[in-house]
Tab-separated table of C-alpha atoms in Angstrom:
chain	number	residue	atom	x	y	z
A	278	GLY	CA	59.342	36.511	99.560
A	279	ALA	CA	62.034	33.697	99.261
A	280	VAL	CA	60.833	30.636	99.845
A	281	VAL	CA	61.279	27.031	99.671
A	282	SER	CA	58.562	24.403	100.390
A	283	GLN	CA	59.976	20.487	100.008
A	284	HIS	CA	57.022	17.856	99.368
A	285	PRO	CA	56.706	15.651	100.977
A	286	SER	CA	57.449	16.784	104.832
A	287	TRP	CA	57.378	13.185	106.203
A	288	VAL	CA	56.805	9.594	104.549
A	289	ILE	CA	57.592	6.337	105.795
A	290	CYS	CA	57.893	3.606	103.040
A	291	LYS	CA	59.319	-0.258	102.649
A	292	SER	CA	62.783	-1.528	101.780
A	293	GLY	CA	63.854	-1.762	97.617
A	294	THR	CA	61.241	0.522	97.128
A	295	SER	CA	61.860	4.322	95.463
A	296	VAL	CA	61.076	7.903	97.051
A	297	LYS	CA	61.025	10.617	95.449
A	298	ILE	CA	60.731	14.467	97.619
A	299	GLU	CA	60.693	17.690	95.324
A	300	CYS	CA	62.131	20.807	96.503
A	301	ARG	CA	60.552	23.948	94.333
A	302	SER	CA	61.177	27.332	94.782
A	303	LEU	CA	58.513	29.567	95.157
A	304	ASP	CA	58.572	33.011	94.071
A	305	PHE	CA	61.965	33.193	92.324
A	306	GLN	CA	64.180	31.408	90.138
A	307	ALA	CA	66.468	28.602	92.254
A	308	THR	CA	69.989	29.018	90.055
A	309	THR	CA	71.236	26.869	91.894
A	310	MET	CA	69.821	24.032	94.663
A	311	PHE	CA	71.406	22.265	96.942
A	312	TRP	CA	70.473	18.407	98.637
A	313	TYR	CA	71.581	17.804	102.361
A	314	ARG	CA	70.923	14.714	104.452
A	315	GLN	CA	71.166	15.157	108.535
A	316	PHE	CA	71.401	12.279	110.980
A	317	PRO	CA	69.920	12.952	114.330
A	318	LYS	CA	72.279	15.519	116.709
A	319	GLN	CA	73.756	16.258	113.600
A	320	SER	CA	75.142	18.618	110.761
A	321	LEU	CA	73.897	19.063	107.287
A	322	MET	CA	76.184	17.135	105.328
A	323	LEU	CA	75.653	18.247	101.593
A	324	MET	CA	75.648	15.374	99.493
A	325	ALA	CA	74.627	17.338	95.563
A	326	THR	CA	74.621	20.527	93.995
A	327	SER	CA	72.871	20.773	91.372
A	328	ASN	CA	71.912	23.638	88.381
A	329	GLU	CA	69.084	23.570	85.856
A	330	GLY	CA	69.570	21.835	82.885
A	331	SER	CA	72.823	19.733	84.255
A	332	LYS	CA	74.004	17.264	85.881
A	333	ALA	CA	74.329	17.453	89.164
A	334	THR	CA	77.532	17.367	91.314
A	335	TYR	CA	78.088	14.696	94.126
A	336	GLU	CA	80.097	15.026	96.755
A	337	GLN	CA	82.230	12.112	97.520
A	338	GLY	CA	80.854	9.237	98.991
A	339	VAL	CA	77.719	9.929	97.544
A	340	GLU	CA	76.172	7.622	95.216
A	341	LYS	CA	75.265	8.768	92.480
A	342	ASP	CA	72.907	5.876	90.947
A	343	LYS	CA	71.153	5.288	93.968
A	344	PHE	CA	70.606	9.295	94.934
A	345	LEU	CA	69.168	10.253	91.375
A	346	ILE	CA	68.519	14.577	91.029
A	347	ASN	CA	67.306	16.221	88.307
A	348	HIS	CA	66.879	19.761	88.373
A	349	ALA	CA	64.199	19.849	84.596
A	350	SER	CA	64.093	24.143	85.655
A	351	LEU	CA	64.071	26.528	88.099
A	352	THR	CA	61.369	26.146	90.302
A	353	LEU	CA	61.514	22.720	90.673
A	354	SER	CA	64.752	20.055	91.494
A	355	THR	CA	63.251	16.058	92.869
A	356	LEU	CA	65.622	14.335	94.896
A	357	THR	CA	64.694	10.276	93.959
A	358	VAL	CA	65.632	8.009	96.637
A	359	THR	CA	65.709	4.464	95.313
A	360	SER	CA	65.901	0.953	96.295
A	361	ALA	CA	65.817	2.385	100.043
A	362	HIS	CA	67.226	1.124	102.835
A	363	PRO	CA	66.976	1.697	106.479
A	364	GLU	CA	69.953	3.433	106.276
A	365	ASP	CA	68.744	5.780	103.948
A	366	SER	CA	66.436	6.748	107.156
A	367	SER	CA	67.511	10.489	107.912
A	368	PHE	CA	65.631	14.272	107.164
A	369	TYR	CA	66.814	15.463	104.208
A	370	ILE	CA	66.658	19.246	103.180
A	371	CYS	CA	67.039	21.578	99.459
A	372	SER	CA	67.958	24.465	99.637
A	373	ALA	CA	67.722	26.751	96.946
A	374	THR	CA	70.418	29.960	95.799
A	375	GLY	CA	68.848	33.080	93.028
A	376	THR	CA	70.159	35.682	91.433
A	377	SER	CA	70.832	37.747	94.725
A	378	SER	CA	74.424	38.784	95.090
A	379	THR	CA	74.228	37.952	98.812
A	380	TYR	CA	75.219	33.830	98.037
A	381	GLU	CA	72.568	33.348	100.634
A	382	GLN	CA	70.276	29.478	100.844
A	383	TYR	CA	67.062	29.657	101.476
A	384	PHE	CA	66.272	26.265	103.307
A	385	GLY	CA	62.962	23.455	102.746
A	386	PRO	CA	61.281	22.816	105.989
A	387	GLY	CA	62.403	18.978	104.513
A	388	THR	CA	61.733	15.409	104.556
A	389	ARG	CA	61.750	13.362	106.982
A	390	LEU	CA	62.141	9.652	105.507
A	391	THR	CA	61.587	6.428	107.114
A	392	VAL	CA	62.946	3.098	105.796
A	393	THR	CA	60.672	0.231	107.419
B	1247	GLN	CA	86.547	21.034	105.059
B	1248	GLN	CA	84.106	21.863	107.872
B	1249	PRO	CA	84.307	24.342	110.696
B	1250	VAL	CA	85.047	23.733	113.965
B	1251	GLN	CA	82.604	25.359	116.061
B	1252	SER	CA	82.798	25.829	119.565
B	1253	PRO	CA	80.986	24.592	121.765
B	1254	GLN	CA	79.459	21.733	121.081
B	1255	ALA	CA	76.221	22.817	124.249
B	1256	VAL	CA	76.020	24.862	126.006
B	1257	ILE	CA	72.956	25.412	128.760
B	1258	LEU	CA	72.116	29.235	129.834
B	1259	ARG	CA	69.520	30.804	132.121
B	1260	GLU	CA	67.117	32.937	130.334
B	1261	GLY	CA	68.812	36.316	130.358
B	1262	GLU	CA	72.169	34.973	130.299
B	1263	ASP	CA	74.504	35.713	127.338
B	1264	ALA	CA	76.736	32.988	125.259
B	1265	VAL	CA	79.719	32.848	122.804
B	1266	ILE	CA	79.792	30.616	119.576
B	1267	ASN	CA	82.727	30.046	117.946
B	1268	CYS	CA	83.487	29.001	114.218
B	1269	SER	CA	87.059	28.744	113.282
B	1270	SER	CA	88.198	27.227	109.691
B	1271	SER	CA	91.667	25.594	108.399
B	1272	LYS	CA	90.857	27.344	105.219
B	1273	ALA	CA	91.035	31.455	104.212
B	1274	LEU	CA	86.962	32.636	105.073
B	1275	TYR	CA	84.808	34.719	102.180
B	1276	SER	CA	82.278	34.336	103.741
B	1277	VAL	CA	80.384	33.313	106.778
B	1278	HIS	CA	77.243	32.262	107.355
B	1279	TRP	CA	74.705	31.463	110.688
B	1280	TYR	CA	72.056	29.708	110.992
B	1281	ARG	CA	69.837	27.936	114.018
B	1282	GLN	CA	67.700	24.629	113.079
B	1283	LYS	CA	65.144	23.754	115.867
B	1284	HIS	CA	64.938	20.267	115.769
B	1285	GLY	CA	62.662	18.511	113.174
B	1286	GLU	CA	62.629	21.168	110.983
B	1287	ALA	CA	64.756	23.187	109.021
B	1288	PRO	CA	67.664	25.921	108.818
B	1289	VAL	CA	67.149	28.987	109.106
B	1290	PHE	CA	68.699	32.152	108.512
B	1291	LEU	CA	70.744	34.207	111.033
B	1292	MET	CA	72.574	36.630	108.658
B	1293	ILE	CA	76.064	36.454	106.555
B	1294	LEU	CA	79.101	37.833	106.508
B	1295	LEU	CA	80.560	38.692	103.692
B	1296	LYS	CA	84.059	41.092	104.739
B	1297	GLY	CA	86.147	41.193	107.265
B	1298	GLY	CA	86.073	43.041	110.434
B	1299	GLU	CA	82.073	42.653	109.554
B	1300	GLN	CA	79.824	42.877	112.749
B	1301	LYS	CA	76.484	42.497	112.287
B	1302	GLY	CA	73.422	42.320	114.919
B	1303	HIS	CA	69.075	41.907	115.323
B	1304	ASP	CA	67.969	42.189	117.951
B	1305	LYS	CA	70.544	40.651	120.216
B	1306	ILE	CA	72.031	38.257	118.209
B	1307	SER	CA	75.437	39.525	116.748
B	1308	ALA	CA	78.280	38.462	115.117
B	1309	SER	CA	81.391	39.167	114.015
B	1310	PHE	CA	84.138	37.775	111.015
B	1311	ASN	CA	87.646	38.162	112.051
B	1312	GLU	CA	89.073	37.393	109.038
B	1313	LYS	CA	92.854	37.340	109.867
B	1314	LYS	CA	91.269	34.546	112.264
B	1315	GLN	CA	89.761	32.924	109.931
B	1316	GLN	CA	87.163	33.351	112.427
B	1317	SER	CA	83.611	34.333	113.362
B	1318	SER	CA	81.557	34.200	116.603
B	1319	LEU	CA	78.000	34.496	117.067
B	1320	TYR	CA	77.372	36.880	120.199
B	1321	LEU	CA	73.522	36.523	121.691
B	1322	THR	CA	72.949	38.425	124.937
B	1323	ALA	CA	70.099	38.257	126.944
B	1324	SER	CA	69.283	35.503	126.106
B	1325	GLN	CA	65.495	34.476	125.924
B	1326	LEU	CA	63.961	30.830	125.655
B	1327	SER	CA	63.159	31.004	121.954
B	1328	TYR	CA	67.050	30.666	121.194
B	1329	SER	CA	67.260	27.136	122.017
B	1330	GLY	CA	67.871	24.972	119.202
B	1331	THR	CA	71.175	24.450	117.097
B	1332	TYR	CA	72.779	27.112	115.764
B	1333	PHE	CA	75.009	26.282	112.886
B	1334	CYS	CA	77.855	28.753	111.109
B	1335	GLY	CA	78.680	27.268	107.261
B	1336	ILE	CA	81.124	28.681	104.777
B	1337	PHE	CA	81.730	28.879	100.910
B	1338	ASN	CA	83.723	27.619	99.305
B	1339	ASN	CA	86.239	29.849	96.567
B	1340	ALA	CA	83.719	29.980	94.277
B	1341	GLY	CA	80.716	30.747	96.630
B	1342	ASN	CA	78.279	27.708	95.105
B	1343	MET	CA	79.682	25.054	98.133
B	1344	LEU	CA	78.128	25.817	101.557
B	1345	THR	CA	80.086	23.498	104.743
B	1346	PHE	CA	78.011	23.442	108.028
B	1347	GLY	CA	79.712	23.031	110.929
B	1348	GLY	CA	79.416	20.386	113.511
B	1349	GLY	CA	76.763	23.067	115.277
B	1350	THR	CA	75.743	23.902	118.489
B	1351	ARG	CA	73.330	22.815	120.912
B	1352	LEU	CA	72.010	25.599	122.823
B	1353	MET	CA	69.420	25.438	125.711
B	1354	VAL	CA	67.852	27.532	127.579
B	1355	LYS	CA	66.210	27.546	130.788
B	1356	PRO	CA	64.024	29.357	132.748
């Protein structure tokens, strides 16, 4: 149980275009979803935290107008990278927590974004 | 604040042991350990919730020293499949945000 999926697995887009990444909890209701970004050989850096039906909370230095997060339901959160640039190329990973008291986060498989 | 992991990288021969440390400058409420293979998402290994707690699965175990604000991950009789980057993660006071350490790259050679 506790499976999180992401779509797409990888995407290549041209500079200036927007890209949407979906994160779904397949067999549980995700009260909170997290979006991370990971550059090569670096750690995961939290970008934002989202709760269903409310605005996302962004970490310092993350542009909320550039990285639009929507958590429309308890099983779906989307991250839209608007006007993408080559420096946005990265590995984007979502995770979700359910109602378990162990605070375990379930990670999606990640989305590799390459902006040309 | 990001926890500090040490060492940054380690190379082992199959069958050797390794210890990875995770330290925080702030009080720890729980410590999570993950392993990430190249190009894949992190995979949950274990969580420690109480000071003094020790856990293990197969030949990977971890301890949590609340007073010292640190946790250690022990890999014994390492296998080739143990290769990857290990991250510790700590939760904030509210228990709703996980901050990862810088990672420890582990390579196990035959």
